Structure formats: C-alpha cells, structure tokens
Amino acid sequence: MASTSQIENGSNLTKWGILGAGAMGWLWTYYLQRAKIDTLLLQRQNTSYRECIIQKDNIFENCRTSAMKSDNPSLPTIEALIVSTKAYSVRSALLPIQEGLISKQTPIILLQNGLGVFEEVRELFPKQPILILSTSNGAYWQESELLKITGSGSSYLGTLDNSVPKPLKNILFNRLKATGLPILLTDNILKKLWEKLLVNCSINSISALWLCRNGDLLDNPNSKEIWKRIVLEGVEVMRQELHQEVEPSEILSLIDQVAYKTSANYSSMCEDRRKNRPNEVDYILGYVVRKAYQQHLSVPTLETLADLLKFPENSS
Ligand code: PAF
C-alpha cells in the first residue's frame, strides 16, 4: 500500500484506477482528472486508452484516459481503486486483479447502488482498506461516446468497519474533494446508504417500470402515492437495522430533491431495462425485502415491486 508520506509528497502515486467504464466510471474519471489525478480505466476492451465526450450544461469536453483490460492481473501501482461496475458484477470484476490488489493493499472504494456489495468484497479481501462512496450524481449516455452529466448531488465517503486508518481516509477524502464535487466524510455511512437505498427503491423502481425520466415522477400523484408506501415500509426496516429513529417525511423530501436534481436523467435501473440488461433489484428492493423477512416485518409494496423488476434477464 502507498504510505501516507509517499502520498503526501505527491510522489508518482497519484494515479487512481477506475474499474468499469459505465456512466459513473466515466463521471469519476472526468472529475478526478480535473483534480489533476491521473486515471487508469480498467475495462472490457483491450485498448491502452479510451476517450469520450462529456457534456455538462452546454459545454462539451473531451475526456481521455489511459486504460487496460480489466482482467489483466498485472495491475500497475495505483493509489486507490474506484469500483464502479454494477453491483451484481463487482465480485467477478475484482477476481482477476484480486492478488495484485492484496499484495499492494490498494484501498478499494465502492460506488454501487444498494447494499450487500461490501460483504461480498470483504470476503474476497479480508484485510484490505475498503471505503464506500455514496453519491447521487446524475449522468447518462446521450449517445454511445457522449456522456451527459445532469446533476451534482451530494456524495459521502465512509467505512463500514475499521479497515481504513484515519490518515489514509483523510488523504483519499481530500483527493475526492479536490474534484470540486460536493463531498463529505461521514462516520455514519450506513445511514447515508440506507437513505440512498430508499431513494433508489423509489425512483429507480417506478422509472424502470414506466420507462421515464426521474423528473417525470415529480408532480405525479401516482408515483407520489407509491413512494409514500415504499418509504413507510422501508423506514420500519431501516429503523431496526440502524437502531435509530428515522422520519419518513425526511426520506420523502430527499427523494423529491434527488428526482428534481436529476430530473433529466434516466435512472440506472431504467437504463438497464431500456438496454435489456440485468438490473440491481437484488441489491436494492431485494435487499430491503430480505432484511424485512429477517425482522418479521411485512413489506408488500416493496415485495411486489421487487418481483415486477425481476425481469427474465435477471434470472439467467
Ligand atoms: O441509480 C440511479 O440512477 C441514481 O442512483 C439516482 C440518484 C437515482 C439518479 O438517477
């Protein structure tokens, strides 16, 4: 692992790896480069660099990064690895580079929607520093190489165990902060993850079923009514998991805020459906339903939505 002093000296270690060339992988590639951090994109293609165009407001910028095939075990030294692949492919994407990451104790930063990925990654990397970056930034592919950044929500960085020494956590946080994106370091990332989980349960499920943009769900009495039911059921589970009070009205206003800030966006689950890909239902609604069973709570709305979103491609 890169030592704190090496990192502080700015020696040649300010290269970050990004695993996964989806919308979120490119969004962070673009912002890290703006913070003068060199990037290496680990992707399916066997090319040494990749380019795409980033559209933000009405400005178009070319983003170019060095790249390598993600199953190449000879990973160069990187300061940290952001894992941006879909929740269901994290395990298989990390396996080919597992040895290299363990030998260098490279910090792993997980960016997935939903919950449950951390446990899978911890099993593969028992002693690795693992952080979670929870963000509600919006971006979608306008065309195949044109990424439209639609909203910069808040991001939170934290850990779910004590695998990351505080100085290292601070260094990684400062790097991410240098991107200019609003980001906070939190001691209670689990609460943030649950909040986002209920946001995703609400926005992603309905937008995927209706095949609409996030903003189309605002001012719609039907989606508002379903969101209310989702939140009332989800909050009960969240309360028991976190052992703390949670106000349904706060979660509902968070859902409104995220839908508003990302109103031009197609949610990730909607995109998955539009492109006929598997979706993350097992890590989003499915996760809450599993927790509810364990707690003997009834969550009929969440259960029905989870069943509806298990499209045939998910069970293959
Ligand atoms: O999954 C998504 O699409 C995103 O998490 C969010 C914040 C709902 C924006 O679309």
GROMACS .gro file of C-alpha atoms and ligand atoms in nm:
model
  326
    1MET     CA    1   0.000   0.000   0.000
    2ALA     CA    2   0.116   0.354  -0.067
    3SER     CA    3   0.240   0.505   0.258
    4THR     CA    4   0.091   0.826   0.391
    5SER     CA    5   0.419   1.011   0.341
    6GLN     CA    6   0.453   0.890  -0.019
    7ILE     CA    7   0.106   1.018  -0.088
    8GLU     CA    8   0.164   1.349   0.087
    9ASN     CA    9   0.490   1.402  -0.102
   10GLY     CA   10   0.292   1.369  -0.422
   11SER     CA   11   0.543   1.111  -0.545
   12ASN     CA   12   0.442   0.928  -0.861
   13LEU     CA   13   0.147   0.758  -0.698
   14THR     CA   14  -0.134   0.993  -0.780
   15LYS     CA   15  -0.287   0.755  -1.031
   16TRP     CA   16  -0.629   0.621  -0.948
   17GLY     CA   17  -0.782   0.314  -1.105
   18ILE     CA   18  -1.145   0.307  -1.209
   19LEU     CA   19  -1.293  -0.037  -1.259
   20GLY     CA   20  -1.586  -0.023  -1.502
   21ALA     CA   21  -1.642   0.204  -1.800
   22GLY     CA   22  -2.009   0.280  -1.734
   23ALA     CA   23  -2.160   0.626  -1.681
   24MET     CA   24  -2.039   0.650  -1.317
   25GLY     CA   25  -1.690   0.522  -1.402
   26TRP     CA   26  -1.652   0.794  -1.665
   27LEU     CA   27  -1.805   1.061  -1.442
   28TRP     CA   28  -1.537   0.997  -1.176
   29THR     CA   29  -1.263   0.963  -1.440
   30TYR     CA   30  -1.357   1.309  -1.566
   31TYR     CA   31  -1.373   1.470  -1.220
   32LEU     CA   32  -1.051   1.305  -1.095
   33GLN     CA   33  -0.866   1.437  -1.399
   34ARG     CA   34  -1.000   1.785  -1.323
   35ALA     CA   35  -0.836   1.743  -0.982
   36LYS     CA   36  -0.508   1.663  -1.166
   37ILE     CA   37  -0.522   1.299  -1.068
   38ASP     CA   38  -0.404   1.059  -1.333
   39THR     CA   39  -0.656   0.786  -1.416
   40LEU     CA   40  -0.641   0.429  -1.541
   41LEU     CA   41  -0.966   0.283  -1.666
   42LEU     CA   42  -1.000  -0.092  -1.622
   43GLN     CA   43  -1.244  -0.202  -1.887
   44ARG     CA   44  -1.362  -0.490  -2.106
   45GLN     CA   45  -1.184  -0.366  -2.419
   46ASN     CA   46  -0.818  -0.441  -2.479
   47THR     CA   47  -0.705  -0.084  -2.557
   48SER     CA   48  -0.437   0.130  -2.393
   49TYR     CA   49  -0.651   0.443  -2.383
   50ARG     CA   50  -1.016   0.546  -2.404
   51GLU     CA   51  -1.191   0.868  -2.489
   52CYS     CA   52  -1.537   1.005  -2.452
   53ILE     CA   53  -1.710   1.341  -2.470
   54ILE     CA   54  -1.853   1.486  -2.153
   55GLN     CA   55  -2.143   1.728  -2.179
   56LYS     CA   56  -2.207   1.947  -1.878
   57ASP     CA   57  -2.463   2.222  -1.919
   58ASN     CA   58  -2.388   2.329  -2.275
   59ILE     CA   59  -2.016   2.269  -2.259
   60PHE     CA   60  -1.859   1.973  -2.434
   61GLU     CA   61  -1.518   1.844  -2.323
   62ASN     CA   62  -1.304   1.560  -2.444
   63CYS     CA   63  -1.200   1.318  -2.168
   64ARG     CA   64  -0.910   1.083  -2.241
   65THR     CA   65  -0.766   0.831  -2.002
   66SER     CA   66  -0.511   0.553  -2.009
   67ALA     CA   67  -0.682   0.217  -1.999
   68MET     CA   68  -0.623  -0.155  -1.977
   69LYS     CA   69  -0.827  -0.473  -1.992
   70SER     CA   70  -0.988  -0.532  -1.655
   71ASP     CA   71  -0.890  -0.898  -1.636
   72ASN     CA   72  -0.517  -0.825  -1.670
   73PRO     CA   73  -0.360  -0.939  -1.341
   74SER     CA   74  -0.050  -0.715  -1.383
   75LEU     CA   75  -0.203  -0.403  -1.239
   76PRO     CA   76   0.037  -0.104  -1.210
   77THR     CA   77   0.062   0.076  -0.876
   78ILE     CA   78  -0.239   0.292  -0.811
   79GLU     CA   79  -0.322   0.498  -0.506
   80ALA     CA   80  -0.681   0.373  -0.489
   81LEU     CA   81  -0.930   0.180  -0.698
   82ILE     CA   82  -1.284   0.307  -0.751
   83VAL     CA   83  -1.510   0.014  -0.833
   84SER     CA   84  -1.793   0.147  -1.046
   85THR     CA   85  -1.930  -0.171  -1.202
   86LYS     CA   86  -2.288  -0.277  -1.141
   87ALA     CA   87  -2.344  -0.435  -0.800
   88TYR     CA   88  -2.400  -0.783  -0.946
   89SER     CA   89  -2.066  -0.783  -1.133
   90VAL     CA   90  -1.837  -0.645  -0.862
   91ARG     CA   91  -1.721  -0.987  -0.741
   92SER     CA   92  -1.640  -1.125  -1.086
   93ALA     CA   93  -1.474  -0.798  -1.194
   94LEU     CA   94  -1.243  -0.796  -0.890
   95LEU     CA   95  -1.142  -1.164  -0.901
   96PRO     CA   96  -0.879  -1.135  -1.181
   97ILE     CA   97  -0.699  -0.848  -1.004
   98GLN     CA   98  -0.750  -0.976  -0.650
   99GLU     CA   99  -0.390  -1.091  -0.599
  100GLY     CA  100  -0.236  -0.763  -0.719
  101LEU     CA  101  -0.467  -0.554  -0.504
  102ILE     CA  102  -0.399  -0.767  -0.196
  103SER     CA  103  -0.021  -0.763  -0.241
  104LYS     CA  104  -0.019  -0.382  -0.256
  105GLN     CA  105  -0.306  -0.339  -0.008
  106THR     CA  106  -0.460  -0.090  -0.252
  107PRO     CA  107  -0.759   0.088  -0.099
  108ILE     CA  108  -1.085  -0.011  -0.269
  109ILE     CA  109  -1.365   0.246  -0.297
  110LEU     CA  110  -1.710   0.102  -0.369
  111LEU     CA  111  -1.957   0.313  -0.561
  112GLN     CA  112  -2.252   0.079  -0.613
  113ASN     CA  113  -2.618   0.148  -0.559
  114GLY     CA  114  -2.782  -0.063  -0.294
  115LEU     CA  115  -2.641  -0.266  -0.008
  116GLY     CA  116  -2.475  -0.606   0.020
  117VAL     CA  117  -2.171  -0.548  -0.205
  118PHE     CA  118  -1.941  -0.456   0.084
  119GLU     CA  119  -1.989  -0.800   0.245
  120GLU     CA  120  -1.909  -0.974  -0.086
  121VAL     CA  121  -1.591  -0.769  -0.134
  122ARG     CA  122  -1.480  -0.811   0.227
  123GLU     CA  123  -1.497  -1.187   0.176
  124LEU     CA  124  -1.254  -1.157  -0.119
  125PHE     CA  125  -1.028  -0.907   0.061
  126PRO     CA  126  -1.027  -0.986   0.434
  127LYS     CA  127  -0.773  -0.718   0.534
  128GLN     CA  128  -0.795  -0.458   0.257
  129PRO     CA  129  -0.888  -0.094   0.328
  130ILE     CA  130  -1.241  -0.073   0.184
  131LEU     CA  131  -1.434   0.254   0.164
  132ILE     CA  132  -1.781   0.336   0.041
  133LEU     CA  133  -1.862   0.637  -0.174
  134SER     CA  134  -2.232   0.706  -0.175
  135THR     CA  135  -2.332   0.957  -0.439
  136SER     CA  136  -2.643   1.080  -0.613
  137ASN     CA  137  -2.471   1.239  -0.910
  138GLY     CA  138  -2.664   1.201  -1.230
  139ALA     CA  139  -2.514   1.109  -1.567
  140TYR     CA  140  -2.637   0.912  -1.865
  141TRP     CA  141  -2.521   0.820  -2.214
  142GLN     CA  142  -2.678   1.059  -2.460
  143GLU     CA  143  -2.505   0.868  -2.741
  144SER     CA  144  -2.255   0.583  -2.724
  145GLU     CA  145  -1.949   0.805  -2.656
  146LEU     CA  146  -2.129   1.114  -2.525
  147LEU     CA  147  -2.190   1.125  -2.151
  148LYS     CA  148  -2.428   1.388  -2.025
  149ILE     CA  149  -2.371   1.497  -1.664
  150THR     CA  150  -2.711   1.605  -1.540
  151GLY     CA  151  -2.683   1.690  -1.173
  152SER     CA  152  -2.429   1.701  -0.896
  153GLY     CA  153  -2.590   1.569  -0.582
  154SER     CA  154  -2.402   1.528  -0.257
  155SER     CA  155  -2.152   1.250  -0.204
  156TYR     CA  156  -2.045   1.085   0.121
  157LEU     CA  157  -1.728   0.888   0.191
  158GLY     CA  158  -1.708   0.649   0.484
  159THR     CA  159  -1.626   0.299   0.601
  160LEU     CA  160  -1.832   0.008   0.731
  161ASP     CA  161  -1.555  -0.132   0.951
  162ASN     CA  162  -1.224  -0.014   1.092
  163SER     CA  163  -1.008  -0.129   0.799
  164VAL     CA  164  -0.900   0.223   0.697
  165PRO     CA  165  -0.663   0.422   0.919
  166LYS     CA  166  -0.779   0.780   0.970
  167PRO     CA  167  -0.480   0.946   0.791
  168LEU     CA  168  -0.540   0.733   0.480
  169LYS     CA  169  -0.913   0.811   0.493
  170ASN     CA  170  -0.835   1.183   0.510
  171ILE     CA  171  -0.594   1.166   0.217
  172LEU     CA  172  -0.842   0.984  -0.005
  173PHE     CA  173  -1.118   1.222   0.102
  174ASN     CA  174  -0.903   1.525   0.014
  175ARG     CA  175  -0.832   1.380  -0.328
  176LEU     CA  176  -1.204   1.338  -0.394
  177LYS     CA  177  -1.278   1.683  -0.255
  178ALA     CA  178  -1.028   1.834  -0.498
  179THR     CA  179  -1.262   1.731  -0.781
  180GLY     CA  180  -1.488   2.019  -0.678
  181LEU     CA  181  -1.786   1.788  -0.631
  182PRO     CA  182  -1.970   1.840  -0.302
  183ILE     CA  183  -1.846   1.559  -0.076
  184LEU     CA  184  -1.845   1.496   0.298
  185LEU     CA  185  -1.660   1.249   0.516
  186THR     CA  186  -1.905   1.071   0.743
  187ASP     CA  187  -1.880   0.842   1.046
  188ASN     CA  188  -2.225   0.706   0.972
  189ILE     CA  189  -2.212   0.594   0.610
  190LEU     CA  190  -2.463   0.318   0.685
  191LYS     CA  191  -2.735   0.578   0.747
  192LYS     CA  192  -2.646   0.751   0.418
  193LEU     CA  193  -2.653   0.417   0.238
  194TRP     CA  194  -2.997   0.336   0.378
  195GLU     CA  195  -3.127   0.680   0.282
  196LYS     CA  196  -2.998   0.631  -0.070
  197LEU     CA  197  -3.133   0.276  -0.073
  198LEU     CA  198  -3.484   0.409  -0.012
  199VAL     CA  199  -3.430   0.680  -0.275
  200ASN     CA  200  -3.327   0.410  -0.524
  201CYS     CA  201  -3.618   0.184  -0.420
  202SER     CA  202  -3.850   0.475  -0.503
  203ILE     CA  203  -3.702   0.647  -0.809
  204ASN     CA  204  -3.539   0.351  -0.982
  205SER     CA  205  -3.829   0.109  -0.948
  206ILE     CA  206  -4.105   0.335  -1.083
  207SER     CA  207  -3.891   0.495  -1.354
  208ALA     CA  208  -3.783   0.147  -1.471
  209LEU     CA  209  -4.142   0.021  -1.480
  210TRP     CA  210  -4.274   0.332  -1.654
  211LEU     CA  211  -3.960   0.380  -1.869
  212CYS     CA  212  -3.949   0.750  -1.790
  213ARG     CA  213  -3.701   1.015  -1.672
  214ASN     CA  214  -3.662   1.084  -1.300
  215GLY     CA  215  -3.824   1.426  -1.340
  216ASP     CA  216  -4.142   1.270  -1.486
  217LEU     CA  217  -4.207   1.119  -1.143
  218LEU     CA  218  -4.228   1.460  -0.978
  219ASP     CA  219  -4.577   1.611  -0.969
  220ASN     CA  220  -4.729   1.275  -1.049
  221PRO     CA  221  -4.989   1.176  -0.785
  222ASN     CA  222  -4.950   0.804  -0.861
  223SER     CA  223  -4.574   0.794  -0.813
  224LYS     CA  224  -4.606   1.011  -0.502
  225GLU     CA  225  -4.855   0.763  -0.353
  226ILE     CA  226  -4.630   0.464  -0.429
  227TRP     CA  227  -4.326   0.647  -0.288
  228LYS     CA  228  -4.519   0.702   0.035
  229ARG     CA  229  -4.593   0.330   0.068
  230ILE     CA  230  -4.232   0.237  -0.015
  231VAL     CA  231  -4.098   0.480   0.244
  232LEU     CA  232  -4.339   0.378   0.521
  233GLU     CA  233  -4.244   0.013   0.475
  234GLY     CA  234  -3.872   0.081   0.419
  235VAL     CA  235  -3.834   0.313   0.716
  236GLU     CA  236  -3.951   0.039   0.956
  237VAL     CA  237  -3.675  -0.191   0.829
  238MET     CA  238  -3.420   0.092   0.833
  239ARG     CA  239  -3.506   0.182   1.194
  240GLN     CA  240  -3.445  -0.173   1.310
  241GLU     CA  241  -3.122  -0.207   1.114
  242LEU     CA  242  -2.977   0.121   1.240
  243HIS     CA  243  -3.132   0.117   1.587
  244GLN     CA  244  -3.226   0.477   1.544
  245GLU     CA  245  -3.530   0.690   1.468
  246VAL     CA  246  -3.592   0.776   1.102
  247GLU     CA  247  -3.850   1.032   0.991
  248PRO     CA  248  -4.046   0.918   0.680
  249SER     CA  249  -4.105   1.282   0.580
  250GLU     CA  250  -3.727   1.341   0.566
  251ILE     CA  251  -3.679   1.045   0.332
  252LEU     CA  252  -3.969   1.160   0.115
  253SER     CA  253  -3.825   1.507   0.079
  254LEU     CA  254  -3.484   1.354  -0.004
  255ILE     CA  255  -3.649   1.152  -0.282
  256ASP     CA  256  -3.807   1.471  -0.418
  257GLN     CA  257  -3.473   1.653  -0.404
  258VAL     CA  258  -3.285   1.375  -0.588
  259ALA     CA  259  -3.559   1.339  -0.852
  260TYR     CA  260  -3.553   1.716  -0.900
  261LYS     CA  261  -3.173   1.744  -0.925
  262THR     CA  262  -3.155   1.451  -1.166
  263SER     CA  263  -3.482   1.524  -1.345
  264ALA     CA  264  -3.330   1.498  -1.694
  265ASN     CA  265  -3.180   1.163  -1.605
  266TYR     CA  266  -3.292   0.811  -1.677
  267SER     CA  267  -3.226   0.619  -1.355
  268SER     CA  268  -2.972   0.338  -1.377
  269MET     CA  269  -3.246   0.077  -1.346
  270CYS     CA  270  -3.448   0.243  -1.620
  271GLU     CA  271  -3.137   0.243  -1.843
  272ASP     CA  272  -3.080  -0.125  -1.767
  273ARG     CA  273  -3.434  -0.202  -1.875
  274ARG     CA  274  -3.412   0.017  -2.185
  275LYS     CA  275  -3.092  -0.163  -2.286
  276ASN     CA  276  -3.226  -0.505  -2.192
  277ARG     CA  277  -2.954  -0.562  -1.931
  278PRO     CA  278  -2.979  -0.723  -1.587
  279ASN     CA  279  -3.064  -0.473  -1.314
  280GLU     CA  280  -2.964  -0.425  -0.950
  281VAL     CA  281  -3.300  -0.516  -0.797
  282ASP     CA  282  -3.142  -0.781  -0.570
  283TYR     CA  283  -2.919  -0.517  -0.409
  284ILE     CA  284  -3.191  -0.250  -0.387
  285LEU     CA  285  -3.552  -0.365  -0.326
  286GLY     CA  286  -3.444  -0.726  -0.279
  287TYR     CA  287  -3.204  -0.624   0.000
  288VAL     CA  288  -3.477  -0.443   0.195
  289VAL     CA  289  -3.718  -0.735   0.145
  290ARG     CA  290  -3.459  -0.985   0.276
  291LYS     CA  291  -3.391  -0.767   0.581
  292ALA     CA  292  -3.767  -0.732   0.640
  293TYR     CA  293  -3.807  -1.113   0.642
  294GLN     CA  294  -3.530  -1.142   0.899
  295GLN     CA  295  -3.706  -0.884   1.116
  296HIS     CA  296  -4.053  -1.043   1.063
  297LEU     CA  297  -4.181  -0.723   0.904
  298SER     CA  298  -4.432  -0.716   0.624
  299VAL     CA  299  -4.332  -0.509   0.316
  300PRO     CA  300  -4.595  -0.590   0.049
  301THR     CA  301  -4.527  -0.290  -0.177
  302LEU     CA  302  -4.152  -0.349  -0.182
  303GLU     CA  303  -4.202  -0.720  -0.236
  304THR     CA  304  -4.437  -0.668  -0.531
  305LEU     CA  305  -4.208  -0.412  -0.692
  306ALA     CA  306  -3.907  -0.643  -0.644
  307ASP     CA  307  -4.097  -0.925  -0.816
  308LEU     CA  308  -4.206  -0.696  -1.101
  309LEU     CA  309  -3.848  -0.579  -1.154
  310LYS     CA  310  -3.704  -0.929  -1.174
  311PHE     CA  311  -3.713  -0.929  -1.550
  312PRO     CA  312  -3.625  -1.259  -1.718
  313GLU     CA  313  -3.267  -1.142  -1.786
  314ASN     CA  314  -3.207  -1.119  -1.408
  315SER     CA  315  -3.270  -1.484  -1.352
  316SER     CA  316  -3.040  -1.611  -1.628
  317PAF     O1  317  -2.946   0.482  -0.981
  317PAF     C1  318  -2.953   0.599  -1.019
  317PAF     O2  319  -2.989   0.628  -1.132
  317PAF     C2  320  -2.907   0.708  -0.924
  317PAF     O3  321  -2.868   0.649  -0.804
  317PAF     C3  322  -3.008   0.820  -0.897
  317PAF     C4  323  -2.956   0.905  -0.788
  317PAF     C5  324  -3.144   0.765  -0.864
  317PAF     C6  325  -3.017   0.915  -1.015
  317PAF     O4  326  -3.077   0.863  -1.126
   0.00000   0.00000   0.00000
